[in-house]
Coordinates of C-alpha atoms in Angstrom, one line a residue:
M617 CA -41.1 -156.7 32.4
C618 CA -38.2 -158.9 31.1
T619 CA -38.7 -157.8 27.5
F620 CA -39.1 -154.6 25.7
L621 CA -40.5 -154.9 21.9
R622 CA -40.7 -152.2 19.5
F623 CA -42.3 -152.3 16.2
N624 CA -43.9 -150.5 13.4
I625 CA -47.3 -151.8 11.7
H626 CA -45.5 -153.7 9.1
M627 CA -42.2 -154.6 10.6
V628 CA -41.5 -156.5 13.6
K629 CA -37.9 -156.3 14.8
Y630 CA -36.9 -157.5 18.2
E631 CA -34.2 -155.5 20.1
E632 CA -32.8 -155.7 23.3
D633 CA -33.3 -153.0 26.0
K634 CA -29.8 -151.6 27.4
N635 CA -31.8 -151.3 31.2
D636 CA -33.8 -154.6 31.4
G637 CA -31.9 -157.4 29.5
G638 CA -34.5 -158.1 26.5
L639 CA -34.2 -160.2 23.7
V640 CA -31.8 -159.8 20.9
S641 CA -32.7 -160.9 17.3
K642 CA -31.7 -159.6 14.0
A643 CA -34.4 -161.1 12.0
T644 CA -37.1 -158.8 10.7
S645 CA -40.8 -159.9 9.5
Y646 CA -41.9 -158.0 6.5
R647 CA -45.3 -159.7 7.0
K648 CA -48.3 -157.6 8.9
F649 CA -48.0 -157.3 12.6
R650 CA -50.1 -159.5 14.4
P651 CA -51.1 -158.1 18.1
E652 CA -52.3 -161.5 19.2
L653 CA -49.0 -162.9 18.6
L654 CA -47.1 -160.0 20.6
F655 CA -49.9 -160.3 23.1
T656 CA -48.9 -164.4 23.5
G657 CA -45.2 -163.6 23.5
I658 CA -45.5 -161.4 26.6
V659 CA -47.9 -163.7 28.4
I660 CA -45.0 -166.4 28.0
L661 CA -42.5 -164.2 29.1
I662 CA -44.4 -163.2 32.2
L663 CA -44.9 -166.9 33.0
V664 CA -40.9 -167.5 32.7
A665 CA -40.2 -164.7 35.3
F666 CA -42.7 -166.1 37.4
S667 CA -41.4 -169.3 37.5
C668 CA -38.3 -168.4 38.8
K669 CA -40.3 -168.4 42.1
V670 CA -41.6 -171.7 41.6
T671 CA -40.1 -175.6 41.4
I672 CA -38.1 -176.3 38.4
Q673 CA -40.7 -178.9 37.3
E674 CA -43.4 -176.4 37.3
R675 CA -41.4 -173.9 35.6
Q676 CA -40.5 -176.6 32.9
K677 CA -44.4 -177.4 32.8
S678 CA -45.7 -173.6 32.8
F679 CA -43.1 -172.1 30.5
L680 CA -41.2 -174.6 28.0
D681 CA -44.1 -176.4 26.9
S682 CA -46.3 -173.4 26.1
A683 CA -43.0 -171.9 24.2
K684 CA -43.6 -174.6 21.6
L685 CA -44.8 -174.0 18.1
T686 CA -48.2 -175.5 19.7
F687 CA -50.0 -174.5 16.2
I688 CA -47.9 -177.2 14.5
P689 CA -48.5 -180.7 15.3
A690 CA -45.6 -182.0 17.5
D691 CA -45.1 -185.2 15.1
I692 CA -44.2 -182.8 12.4
Q693 CA -42.1 -180.3 14.0
H694 CA -40.1 -183.1 15.6
L695 CA -39.4 -184.2 12.4
W696 CA -37.4 -181.5 11.1
G697 CA -33.9 -182.6 12.2
I698 CA -31.4 -179.9 13.3
L699 CA -34.3 -177.4 12.1
S700 CA -36.5 -178.5 15.2
P701 CA -37.4 -176.0 17.7
Y702 CA -36.3 -176.6 21.2
H703 CA -38.7 -179.3 22.9
V704 CA -39.0 -180.7 26.3
Q705 CA -37.9 -184.3 25.8
N706 CA -37.6 -185.3 29.8
T707 CA -37.9 -183.5 33.2
Y708 CA -34.5 -182.8 34.8
E709 CA -33.9 -185.4 37.1
D710 CA -32.1 -184.4 40.2
P711 CA -28.9 -185.7 41.3
P712 CA -29.3 -188.9 43.7
P713 CA -29.6 -187.4 47.5
E714 CA -26.0 -188.3 48.4
C715 CA -24.7 -186.1 45.3
S716 CA -24.4 -182.6 45.2
V717 CA -23.4 -180.8 41.5
N718 CA -20.1 -178.6 42.5
Q719 CA -19.5 -177.8 38.8
V720 CA -21.4 -177.8 35.3
N721 CA -20.1 -177.3 31.7
I722 CA -22.9 -176.3 29.3
L723 CA -22.0 -176.5 25.7
H724 CA -24.7 -174.7 23.8
R725 CA -26.3 -174.6 20.1
H726 CA -27.5 -171.2 19.1
G727 CA -31.1 -170.8 19.0
A728 CA -33.4 -170.7 16.0
R729 CA -32.0 -168.8 12.9
L730 CA -32.8 -168.1 9.2
P731 CA -31.6 -170.6 6.6
E732 CA -27.8 -170.3 5.7
L733 CA -27.0 -168.4 2.5
A734 CA -26.7 -171.4 0.3
D735 CA -29.6 -173.2 1.6
Q736 CA -31.6 -169.5 1.1
K737 CA -30.6 -169.5 -2.7
A738 CA -31.3 -173.1 -3.3
M739 CA -34.9 -172.7 -1.8
M740 CA -35.7 -169.7 -3.7
A741 CA -34.8 -171.4 -7.0
S742 CA -36.8 -174.3 -5.8
V743 CA -39.9 -172.0 -5.1
K744 CA -39.5 -170.0 -8.3
K745 CA -39.1 -173.2 -10.2
Y746 CA -42.3 -174.7 -9.2
Q747 CA -44.2 -171.6 -9.4
K748 CA -43.7 -171.3 -13.1
A749 CA -46.5 -173.9 -13.4
K750 CA -49.8 -172.2 -14.8
G751 CA -51.8 -173.9 -12.0
Y752 CA -52.1 -176.5 -9.8
C753 CA -54.3 -179.4 -9.4
A754 CA -54.4 -179.8 -5.2
E755 CA -56.1 -177.5 -3.3
E756 CA -53.0 -177.5 -0.8
L757 CA -51.0 -175.8 -3.7
Q758 CA -52.9 -173.0 -4.4
F759 CA -51.0 -170.4 -2.1
L760 CA -48.3 -170.6 -4.5
N761 CA -50.1 -168.5 -7.1
G762 CA -49.6 -165.6 -4.7
F763 CA -46.7 -166.6 -2.6
S764 CA -43.9 -164.1 -2.2
Y765 CA -40.7 -165.2 -0.4
D766 CA -39.5 -163.2 2.2
L767 CA -36.8 -164.9 4.6
G768 CA -33.4 -163.5 5.0
S769 CA -30.6 -165.8 5.9
E770 CA -28.1 -166.6 8.9
S771 CA -29.8 -164.2 11.5
L772 CA -31.1 -165.4 14.8
V773 CA -35.0 -165.1 14.7
Q774 CA -37.2 -164.1 17.6
L775 CA -38.1 -167.8 18.4
G776 CA -34.3 -168.2 18.5
A777 CA -33.8 -165.3 21.2
E778 CA -36.5 -166.7 23.6
Q779 CA -35.1 -170.2 23.3
S780 CA -31.8 -168.7 25.1
W781 CA -33.4 -166.6 26.9
S782 CA -35.4 -169.3 28.9
S783 CA -32.3 -171.3 29.0
G784 CA -30.6 -168.9 30.9
V785 CA -34.0 -168.8 33.1
D786 CA -33.4 -172.4 33.4
A787 CA -29.9 -172.6 34.1
Y788 CA -29.9 -170.5 37.1
S789 CA -33.0 -172.2 38.4
R790 CA -31.2 -175.3 38.3
Y791 CA -27.7 -174.2 39.2
S792 CA -28.3 -171.3 41.5
N793 CA -26.3 -172.8 44.3
L794 CA -23.2 -172.7 42.1
V795 CA -23.2 -169.1 41.6
D796 CA -22.5 -165.9 43.6
K797 CA -20.7 -162.7 42.8
N798 CA -17.5 -164.4 42.9
H799 CA -18.6 -167.4 40.7
L800 CA -20.3 -165.9 37.8
P801 CA -20.8 -168.4 34.8
F802 CA -17.9 -168.1 32.5
I803 CA -19.1 -167.6 29.0
R804 CA -17.3 -168.2 25.7
V805 CA -18.8 -167.8 22.4
S806 CA -17.7 -168.7 18.9
L807 CA -17.6 -165.2 17.0
S808 CA -20.7 -165.7 14.9
D809 CA -23.7 -163.0 15.1
R810 CA -26.2 -165.7 16.2
V811 CA -23.8 -167.3 18.4
V812 CA -23.4 -164.1 20.4
M813 CA -26.6 -162.7 20.3
S814 CA -28.0 -166.5 21.8
A815 CA -25.0 -165.9 24.5
R816 CA -26.2 -162.7 25.7
N817 CA -30.1 -163.7 25.5
W818 CA -29.0 -166.6 27.8
S819 CA -27.2 -164.1 30.2
A820 CA -30.1 -161.9 30.2
G821 CA -32.8 -164.5 31.3
F822 CA -30.2 -165.7 33.9
H823 CA -30.2 -162.2 34.9
E824 CA -34.1 -162.0 35.0
C825 CA -34.4 -165.1 37.5
S826 CA -31.5 -164.4 39.6
R827 CA -32.8 -160.7 40.0
Q828 CA -28.7 -159.6 40.4
Y829 CA -26.2 -161.7 38.6
R830 CA -25.5 -160.6 34.9
P831 CA -22.7 -162.5 33.6
K832 CA -20.9 -161.1 30.8
I833 CA -19.2 -162.9 27.7
S834 CA -15.6 -163.4 28.6
V835 CA -14.0 -164.9 25.3
Y836 CA -14.9 -164.5 21.8
I837 CA -13.0 -167.1 19.4
D838 CA -12.8 -166.1 15.8
E839 CA -14.0 -168.5 13.2
G840 CA -11.6 -167.5 10.7
P841 CA -10.1 -170.5 8.6
H842 CA -6.6 -170.4 10.2
S843 CA -8.1 -169.8 14.0
N844 CA -7.7 -172.2 16.7
N845 CA -11.3 -172.6 17.8
T846 CA -12.8 -175.5 20.1
L847 CA -16.1 -174.2 19.2
F848 CA -16.6 -174.3 15.7
N849 CA -15.3 -176.9 12.9
S850 CA -13.3 -174.7 10.8
N851 CA -9.8 -176.3 11.4
C852 CA -9.9 -179.6 9.5
P853 CA -9.9 -178.6 5.9
N854 CA -9.2 -182.0 4.7
A855 CA -12.5 -182.9 6.0
H856 CA -15.6 -183.9 3.7
A857 CA -19.2 -183.2 4.6
G858 CA -21.8 -185.9 4.0
D859 CA -23.1 -184.5 0.7
K860 CA -22.5 -188.0 -0.8
Q861 CA -24.7 -189.8 1.5
V862 CA -27.4 -187.4 2.0
D863 CA -28.0 -187.1 -2.2
Q864 CA -28.1 -190.7 -2.1
W865 CA -30.9 -191.0 0.4
V866 CA -32.8 -187.6 -1.3
D867 CA -32.5 -189.4 -4.8
I868 CA -34.8 -192.4 -3.2
Y869 CA -37.3 -190.7 -0.7
A870 CA -38.1 -187.5 -2.8
N871 CA -38.3 -188.8 -6.4
P872 CA -41.8 -190.2 -5.5
I873 CA -42.8 -187.0 -4.1
A874 CA -41.1 -185.1 -7.0
H875 CA -43.4 -187.2 -9.2
R876 CA -46.4 -186.4 -7.3
L877 CA -46.0 -182.6 -7.4
N878 CA -45.1 -182.4 -11.2
S879 CA -48.0 -184.3 -11.7
A880 CA -50.3 -181.9 -9.9
A881 CA -48.6 -178.7 -11.6
I882 CA -50.4 -177.9 -15.0
D883 CA -48.1 -176.7 -17.9
L884 CA -44.5 -176.4 -15.4
P885 CA -42.1 -176.1 -17.7
E886 CA -39.1 -177.7 -16.1
N887 CA -40.0 -180.7 -13.5
L888 CA -38.7 -180.7 -10.2
T889 CA -36.1 -183.0 -9.2
A890 CA -35.3 -184.8 -5.8
K891 CA -33.2 -182.3 -4.3
D892 CA -35.9 -179.5 -5.1
V893 CA -38.1 -181.5 -3.1
F894 CA -35.6 -181.6 -0.4
Y895 CA -35.5 -177.7 -0.5
L896 CA -39.2 -177.2 -0.4
M897 CA -39.5 -179.3 2.6
M898 CA -37.2 -177.1 4.4
M899 CA -39.6 -173.9 3.4
C900 CA -41.5 -175.6 6.3
P901 CA -39.6 -175.4 9.2
F902 CA -37.6 -172.3 8.2
E903 CA -41.0 -170.3 7.3
S904 CA -42.9 -171.9 10.5
V905 CA -40.2 -170.8 13.1
Y906 CA -39.9 -167.3 11.4
H907 CA -42.9 -166.4 11.4
R908 CA -44.5 -168.4 13.9
E909 CA -47.6 -169.6 12.2
Y910 CA -48.0 -172.8 10.2
S911 CA -46.5 -172.5 6.7
P912 CA -48.6 -173.5 3.7
F913 CA -45.0 -175.8 2.5
C914 CA -46.0 -177.9 5.5
G915 CA -49.3 -178.8 4.4
M916 CA -47.4 -180.2 0.9
F917 CA -46.1 -183.1 2.8
N918 CA -47.2 -186.1 4.9
I919 CA -46.0 -187.6 8.0
T920 CA -43.8 -190.6 6.0
E921 CA -42.3 -187.9 3.7
F922 CA -41.2 -185.9 6.8
K923 CA -39.4 -188.9 8.1
G924 CA -37.5 -189.2 5.1
F925 CA -36.6 -185.4 5.3
E926 CA -35.3 -186.1 8.8
Y927 CA -33.4 -188.9 7.7
A928 CA -31.3 -187.1 5.4
I929 CA -30.5 -184.3 8.1
D930 CA -29.6 -187.1 10.2
L931 CA -27.3 -188.6 7.5
E932 CA -26.0 -185.3 6.6
Q933 CA -24.8 -184.9 10.7
Y934 CA -23.5 -188.4 11.1
Y935 CA -21.4 -188.6 7.8
T936 CA -20.1 -185.1 8.4
T937 CA -19.0 -185.0 12.2
G938 CA -20.2 -188.3 13.5
Y939 CA -19.3 -192.0 14.2
I940 CA -19.1 -192.8 10.5
S941 CA -15.8 -190.3 10.4
S942 CA -14.0 -192.9 12.4
Y943 CA -14.9 -196.5 13.0
L944 CA -13.2 -197.9 15.8
S945 CA -12.5 -201.6 16.4
P946 CA -13.2 -203.4 20.2
T947 CA -9.5 -201.9 21.4
G948 CA -10.6 -198.4 20.7
L949 CA -8.0 -197.9 18.0
P950 CA -9.6 -196.7 14.4
I951 CA -9.8 -199.2 11.4
T952 CA -8.4 -197.4 8.2
G953 CA -8.2 -198.5 4.9
S954 CA -10.9 -200.8 3.1
L955 CA -12.6 -201.1 6.4
F956 CA -14.2 -197.4 6.3
R957 CA -17.6 -198.0 5.8
Y958 CA -18.3 -195.8 2.9
G959 CA -15.1 -194.9 1.4
Q960 CA -11.7 -192.8 1.7
D961 CA -13.7 -189.6 1.9
Q962 CA -14.4 -190.1 5.3
G963 CA -12.2 -190.1 8.6
L964 CA -11.8 -186.7 9.7
G965 CA -15.3 -185.5 11.5
R966 CA -15.0 -187.1 14.9
V967 CA -11.6 -185.8 15.8
Q968 CA -12.9 -182.2 15.2
G969 CA -14.7 -182.3 18.9
V970 CA -11.3 -183.4 20.4
G971 CA -10.2 -179.9 21.2
Y972 CA -13.3 -179.2 23.4
V973 CA -13.5 -182.4 25.1
N974 CA -9.8 -182.1 26.1
E975 CA -10.8 -178.3 27.7
L976 CA -13.7 -180.2 29.3
L977 CA -11.5 -182.7 30.9
A978 CA -9.3 -180.0 32.1
R979 CA -12.0 -178.1 34.0
L980 CA -13.4 -181.2 35.3
T981 CA -9.7 -182.4 36.6
N982 CA -8.7 -178.8 37.6
R983 CA -5.5 -179.1 35.6
T984 CA -4.3 -177.4 32.4
V985 CA -5.4 -178.4 29.0
K986 CA -3.2 -181.1 27.2
D987 CA -4.2 -180.5 23.7
G988 CA -2.3 -181.2 20.3
T989 CA -5.5 -180.3 18.0
Q990 CA -7.4 -177.1 17.8
T991 CA -6.9 -175.5 21.2
N992 CA -5.8 -171.9 21.0
H993 CA -2.9 -172.2 23.7
T994 CA -2.6 -168.4 24.1
L995 CA -6.2 -168.5 25.4
D996 CA -6.1 -171.8 27.4
D997 CA -2.9 -171.2 29.1
N998 CA -4.2 -167.8 30.7
K999 CA -6.1 -167.9 33.8
H1000 CA -8.2 -165.2 32.9
T1001 CA -9.3 -166.6 29.2
F1002 CA -9.2 -170.3 30.7
P1003 CA -9.7 -170.1 34.5
L1004 CA -10.3 -173.6 36.3
D1005 CA -11.9 -172.1 39.5
K1006 CA -15.1 -171.5 38.1
K1007 CA -18.3 -173.7 38.8
M1008 CA -20.3 -172.9 35.7
Y1009 CA -19.0 -172.5 32.4
V1010 CA -21.0 -171.8 29.3
D1011 CA -19.9 -172.3 25.5
F1012 CA -21.8 -171.2 22.9
S1013 CA -21.4 -173.0 19.4
H1014 CA -22.9 -174.7 16.4
D1015 CA -24.5 -178.1 15.5
H1016 CA -21.8 -179.6 13.6
L1017 CA -19.0 -179.0 16.7
M1018 CA -21.5 -180.4 18.8
T1019 CA -22.3 -183.4 16.9
A1020 CA -18.4 -183.9 16.6
V1021 CA -18.1 -183.6 20.5
Y1022 CA -20.7 -186.2 21.0
S1023 CA -18.8 -188.5 18.7
A1024 CA -15.3 -187.9 20.4
I1025 CA -17.0 -188.5 23.7
G1026 CA -18.8 -191.5 22.7
L1027 CA -22.6 -190.3 23.1
F1028 CA -25.1 -191.7 20.8
N1029 CA -22.9 -194.2 19.3
T1030 CA -25.6 -196.0 17.1
S1031 CA -25.5 -198.6 14.4
R1032 CA -24.4 -197.2 11.3
L1033 CA -26.7 -195.1 9.3
D1034 CA -27.8 -196.6 5.6
P1035 CA -28.2 -194.1 3.0
T1036 CA -30.4 -195.9 1.3
E1037 CA -32.8 -197.2 4.0
I1038 CA -33.9 -195.5 7.1
N1039 CA -32.4 -197.0 10.4
Q1040 CA -35.6 -197.3 12.4
G1041 CA -33.9 -197.9 15.5
R1042 CA -31.2 -195.3 15.4
S1043 CA -30.4 -193.1 18.5
W1044 CA -28.7 -190.7 16.2
R1045 CA -31.9 -188.5 15.7
S1046 CA -31.0 -184.9 14.9
S1047 CA -34.4 -183.7 16.1
E1048 CA -33.8 -185.0 19.6
I1049 CA -30.0 -184.3 20.1
M1050 CA -29.4 -181.1 18.1
P1051 CA -32.4 -178.9 17.6
F1052 CA -32.2 -175.3 17.7
S1053 CA -31.0 -174.4 21.5
T1054 CA -29.5 -177.5 22.1
R1055 CA -27.8 -178.0 25.4
M1056 CA -25.2 -180.7 26.8
S1057 CA -25.0 -180.3 30.4
V1058 CA -21.5 -182.1 32.2
E1059 CA -22.0 -182.3 35.7
R1060 CA -19.5 -182.7 38.2
L1061 CA -20.9 -184.5 41.4
D1062 CA -19.5 -184.8 44.9
C1063 CA -21.0 -188.1 46.2
S1064 CA -20.5 -189.4 49.6
A1065 CA -22.1 -192.5 51.3
R1066 CA -24.3 -190.7 53.7
T1067 CA -27.7 -192.7 52.5
P1068 CA -26.9 -196.0 54.6
G1069 CA -27.6 -199.2 53.1
R1070 CA -28.1 -197.7 49.4
F1071 CA -26.5 -199.3 46.6
Y1072 CA -25.9 -198.9 43.0
N1073 CA -25.1 -201.0 40.2
S1074 CA -23.7 -200.4 36.8
W1075 CA -25.4 -201.1 33.6
S1076 CA -22.9 -204.1 33.2
E1077 CA -24.2 -207.2 34.9
N1078 CA -20.7 -208.0 35.6
V1079 CA -20.4 -205.0 37.9
N1080 CA -20.8 -205.8 41.5
M1081 CA -23.2 -203.5 43.5
K1082 CA -21.2 -200.8 45.3
E1083 CA -21.7 -197.5 47.4
R1084 CA -21.2 -194.3 45.9
N1085 CA -18.4 -192.1 47.1
G1086 CA -16.2 -189.2 45.6
D1087 CA -16.1 -187.2 42.4
Y1088 CA -18.6 -188.4 39.6
V1089 CA -19.7 -187.3 36.0
R1090 CA -22.9 -186.9 34.8
I1091 CA -24.2 -186.1 31.2
L1092 CA -27.5 -184.6 29.9
V1093 CA -28.4 -183.9 26.3
N1094 CA -31.7 -181.5 26.3
D1095 CA -32.3 -183.0 29.8
V1096 CA -32.1 -186.5 29.2
V1097 CA -29.5 -188.6 31.4
Q1098 CA -27.4 -190.4 28.9
R1099 CA -26.2 -193.9 29.9
L1100 CA -22.4 -193.9 29.9
E1101 CA -21.6 -197.5 29.6
F1102 CA -18.5 -196.9 28.2
C1103 CA -16.9 -195.6 31.5
G1104 CA -19.2 -198.0 33.6
G1105 CA -21.8 -195.6 34.3
D1106 CA -24.7 -196.6 36.5
K1107 CA -28.3 -196.9 36.0
E1108 CA -28.9 -193.3 37.2
G1109 CA -26.2 -191.9 34.7
L1110 CA -23.0 -191.5 37.3
C1111 CA -20.1 -192.4 36.3
E1112 CA -16.8 -192.1 38.6
L1113 CA -14.8 -189.4 37.2
A1114 CA -11.5 -190.8 37.0
K1115 CA -13.3 -193.8 34.8
F1116 CA -14.8 -190.9 32.8
V1117 CA -11.3 -189.2 32.1
D1118 CA -9.8 -192.7 31.1
S1119 CA -12.5 -193.5 28.8
Q1120 CA -11.6 -190.6 26.9
G1121 CA -8.4 -191.9 25.4
Y1122 CA -9.5 -190.7 21.7
A1123 CA -9.6 -187.5 22.8
R1124 CA -6.1 -187.6 25.3
S1125 CA -4.1 -189.1 22.1
N1126 CA -5.1 -186.2 20.1
G1127 CA -7.3 -188.4 18.0
N1128 CA -5.0 -191.3 17.6
G1129 CA -3.0 -189.1 14.6
D1130 CA -6.4 -188.4 13.2
F1131 CA -6.0 -185.1 13.7
D1132 CA -2.5 -185.1 11.5
R1133 CA -4.5 -186.1 8.4
C1134 CA -6.7 -182.7 8.6
G1135 CA -4.0 -180.6 6.6
Y1136 CA -4.7 -177.7 9.2
E1137 CA -1.9 -175.1 9.2
P1138 CA -3.1 -172.5 12.0
S1139 CA -1.5 -168.8 11.4
G1140 CA -0.7 -168.9 15.0
D1141 CA -2.4 -168.6 18.3
I1142 CA -4.0 -165.3 18.2
S1143 CA -2.3 -163.0 21.0
L1144 CA -4.9 -161.4 23.9
S1145 CA -4.1 -158.1 22.4
A1146 CA -4.8 -158.9 18.8
L1147 CA -8.2 -160.7 20.1
S1148 CA -9.1 -157.6 21.8
A1149 CA -8.6 -155.7 18.8
S1150 CA -10.7 -157.9 16.6
L1151 CA -13.4 -157.8 19.1
S1152 CA -13.8 -153.9 19.1
S1153 CA -13.9 -154.0 15.2
N1154 CA -16.1 -157.1 14.9
I1155 CA -18.7 -157.3 17.4
P1156 CA -21.9 -155.6 17.0
N1157 CA -23.3 -153.1 19.6
L1158 CA -26.1 -155.2 20.9
G1159 CA -26.9 -153.5 24.2
L1160 CA -25.7 -156.0 26.7

């Protein structure tokens, strides 16, 4: 059995079994234990273990589809932005027959979690404010009379543990040809509990599927304000979040909702604001993901209102570490000054992904890291902490760092997001590109012209058809193959490795000077001995 669950009648606490590679989750529920949910979870995990013996497509159908929060309509849970559960967007497409994957780099977001502390406080305040009414006119609001807030903060939840576990199963099923006893996945993590636990659960799933390989975490990178960490966006103190644009949009979409809710409350001492509405809507995904049941807060809002909620989260991601931070001219150089789209407080989001991209380029080309931004050279110059001879690399991180990496590479380069009106045609939809447990997979492929007469052409109409031969790169985000037009990618998503490297001029130039404006003063690259000492005192004993 893949997982052992220990529980008391009024508490469900998911712990890792030290011998069987079970799930790790620190979140604890204080609602009454529901045996049918336990049974459902066990059935799902049995399906996962069995699915290792069947095809990738059958496994995805049997497990990943069943692992969704099926009791919540998809058109609701897929409007929760970065709070959406991981969901299958596309069946993995095998490489063309003349190509084989010889290296994969996976950048992985942690699994589903409880709210961050600041959001927790704001949510509690908004709920308490609305509960001061003497009554409610609408039926869907009656639950508030007896509602008690019981969410914690920050920790990974059961669903988050399962998401990472199934991702490990998926990785071995797909890339088992890259693994043997001398080539285990090389895993790095940003040093936060939910990230570390996600990595360990991924490893447990990988082990369960392989039945023999249990990859260990090789490198933990501190998240302190002066640590050089390419897996966390803490190295640019002069960068600004997208709060201004989010507030602007929230005032537009949520004020009518606030008016509706205030009208439905009897003798409410203080009216809800638009920001209160935003935090009440946030209760829907957090409650649903945590308790694995449809939160009554979801019923307070309709589809149109959730579309506004999703767009607010899209704006936050876009204006914090997305493209708006560095508007580029057709020559690839940054446009500064009055041509910044929304003022001088932007410009330093995209550069926070440069360090990781330069590490990625080093792995793809088997060359040492060349970077002048946030890489830790003590780690990256050491073959034990940054090897170049592995076939599978897995890095666990957070949402904002990953969006910075997307932007630095050139993915999801959408038309700008207007903070006064929803951009309906945008490709920057955080529910799709950054749900919990998101993974970006960068595959390096060796292609040879062994399929006679087969030709391929680029997305560009001006590129002649030609045979594939040599090293190529393919990028998938949540199993969706990306169109790499910026490096002449073809219609099957493949781009010549040399052209991909050439296309990463922003990263290779250390952000064209953007990083110099970050105001970052590192304390010095942490030594390996200091890192080891830090780990022994800060890493919780989770069993793996």
